[in-house]
Amino acid sequence: QVHLVESGGGLVQAGGSLRLSCAHSGRRFSTTTMGWFRQAPGKEREFVAAISWILGNTVYADCVKGRFTSSRDNPKNALYLQMNDLKVDDTAGYYCAASRDTWSIVAARYDYWGQGNQVAVSS
């Protein structure tokens, strides 16, 4: 069994910062890409960021580019999302995900998902 566990969410005022973490445990598997997605109430899940597990290449959704930074710590099997200058529209449940063999921004291409961590941004 593979487990992805997010932490670090919470409530913050607009303009503030939060750092999300995602820890992988359980059965070992080869990872190509780790991603962050989010889902606000009544909306579809959307891509936020992805990072190549080996090379560290990153890609971001336009709406978070310049404000969010994804990084990883391979020896710790950990993924991070630093979120700065948060906006009310960033309010959502944030999910980390892992893809065994695909570089993708499409949620359906990811094999494992965390349970989600809530981020709320107040005005």
Coordinates of C-alpha atoms in Angstrom, one line a residue:
Q1 CA 0.0 0.0 0.0
V2 CA 1.2 3.5 -0.8
H3 CA 0.4 6.4 1.3
L4 CA 0.7 10.1 0.6
V5 CA 0.0 12.4 3.6
E6 CA -0.3 16.1 3.3
S7 CA 0.2 18.6 6.1
G8 CA 0.6 22.3 6.6
G9 CA -2.8 23.7 5.5
G10 CA -4.8 26.2 7.5
L11 CA -6.3 29.6 7.5
V12 CA -4.4 32.7 6.4
Q13 CA -5.1 36.2 5.4
A14 CA -4.8 37.3 1.8
G15 CA -1.2 38.2 1.1
G16 CA 0.1 35.6 3.6
S17 CA 2.0 32.4 3.1
L18 CA 1.6 28.7 3.8
R19 CA 3.8 25.7 3.1
L20 CA 2.3 22.4 2.3
S21 CA 4.2 19.1 2.8
C22 CA 3.5 15.7 1.4
A23 CA 5.2 12.6 2.8
H24 CA 5.3 9.3 1.0
S25 CA 5.3 6.1 2.9
G26 CA 4.5 2.5 2.4
R27 CA 5.4 0.3 -0.5
R28 CA 8.2 1.7 -2.5
F29 CA 7.5 2.5 -6.1
S30 CA 9.3 4.4 -8.8
T31 CA 8.1 7.9 -9.2
T32 CA 8.3 10.0 -12.3
T33 CA 6.3 13.0 -11.3
M34 CA 4.8 14.5 -8.1
G35 CA 2.0 16.9 -8.5
W36 CA -0.3 19.3 -6.6
F37 CA -3.9 19.7 -7.4
R38 CA -6.7 21.7 -5.7
Q39 CA -10.4 21.6 -5.6
A40 CA -12.7 24.3 -4.4
P41 CA -16.3 23.7 -3.4
G42 CA -18.5 23.3 -6.4
K43 CA -15.6 23.3 -8.8
E44 CA -13.6 20.6 -10.6
R45 CA -10.2 19.5 -9.4
E46 CA -7.5 21.7 -11.1
F47 CA -3.8 21.4 -11.7
V48 CA -1.5 23.6 -9.5
A49 CA 2.1 22.4 -10.0
A50 CA 4.1 19.4 -10.9
I51 CA 7.8 18.4 -10.4
S52 CA 9.9 15.8 -12.0
W53 CA 11.1 13.5 -9.2
I54 CA 14.5 12.9 -10.7
L55 CA 15.4 16.1 -12.5
G56 CA 13.5 18.6 -10.4
N57 CA 11.9 20.3 -13.4
T58 CA 8.7 22.1 -12.5
V59 CA 5.6 23.4 -14.2
Y60 CA 2.9 25.6 -12.7
A61 CA -0.6 26.7 -13.5
D62 CA -0.7 30.2 -14.8
C63 CA -2.8 31.3 -11.8
V64 CA -0.1 30.4 -9.3
K65 CA 3.0 31.1 -11.4
G66 CA 5.4 33.4 -9.5
R67 CA 3.6 32.9 -6.2
F68 CA 3.9 29.1 -5.6
T69 CA 7.0 27.0 -5.6
S70 CA 7.2 23.2 -5.6
S71 CA 10.2 21.4 -4.3
R72 CA 11.2 17.9 -3.3
D73 CA 13.5 16.1 -0.9
N74 CA 14.3 12.8 -2.5
P75 CA 16.0 11.1 0.5
K76 CA 13.0 12.0 2.7
N77 CA 10.5 11.1 0.0
A78 CA 8.9 14.5 0.7
L79 CA 7.2 17.0 -1.5
Y80 CA 6.6 20.7 -0.7
L81 CA 4.5 23.5 -2.0
Q82 CA 5.5 27.0 -0.8
M83 CA 2.5 29.3 -1.3
N84 CA 3.2 33.1 -1.1
D85 CA 1.0 36.1 -1.7
L86 CA -2.1 33.9 -1.2
K87 CA -5.4 35.1 -2.6
V88 CA -9.0 34.4 -1.6
D89 CA -9.3 32.4 -4.9
D90 CA -6.6 30.0 -3.7
T91 CA -9.0 28.7 -1.1
A92 CA -9.5 25.0 -1.7
G93 CA -8.6 21.5 -0.7
Y94 CA -5.0 20.8 -1.9
Y95 CA -4.0 17.3 -2.9
C96 CA -0.6 15.8 -3.6
A97 CA -0.3 13.0 -6.1
A98 CA 2.3 10.7 -7.6
S99 CA 2.7 9.3 -11.1
R100 CA 4.7 6.2 -11.6
D101 CA 5.7 6.7 -15.2
T102 CA 4.2 9.9 -16.6
W103 CA 5.1 13.6 -16.8
S104 CA 1.7 15.2 -16.8
I105 CA -0.6 18.0 -15.5
V106 CA -3.7 15.8 -16.0
A107 CA -5.1 14.4 -12.8
A108 CA -6.2 11.2 -14.5
R109 CA -2.6 10.3 -15.2
Y110 CA -1.6 10.2 -11.5
D111 CA -1.7 6.9 -9.7
Y112 CA -1.7 7.8 -6.0
W113 CA -3.3 10.6 -4.1
G114 CA -3.2 12.1 -0.6
Q115 CA -6.2 12.7 1.5
G116 CA -6.2 16.4 0.9
N117 CA -5.4 19.4 3.1
Q118 CA -7.6 22.4 3.4
V119 CA -6.3 25.9 2.7
A120 CA -8.5 28.9 3.5
V121 CA -7.6 32.4 2.6
S122 CA -9.6 35.3 4.1
S123 CA -9.9 38.8 2.7

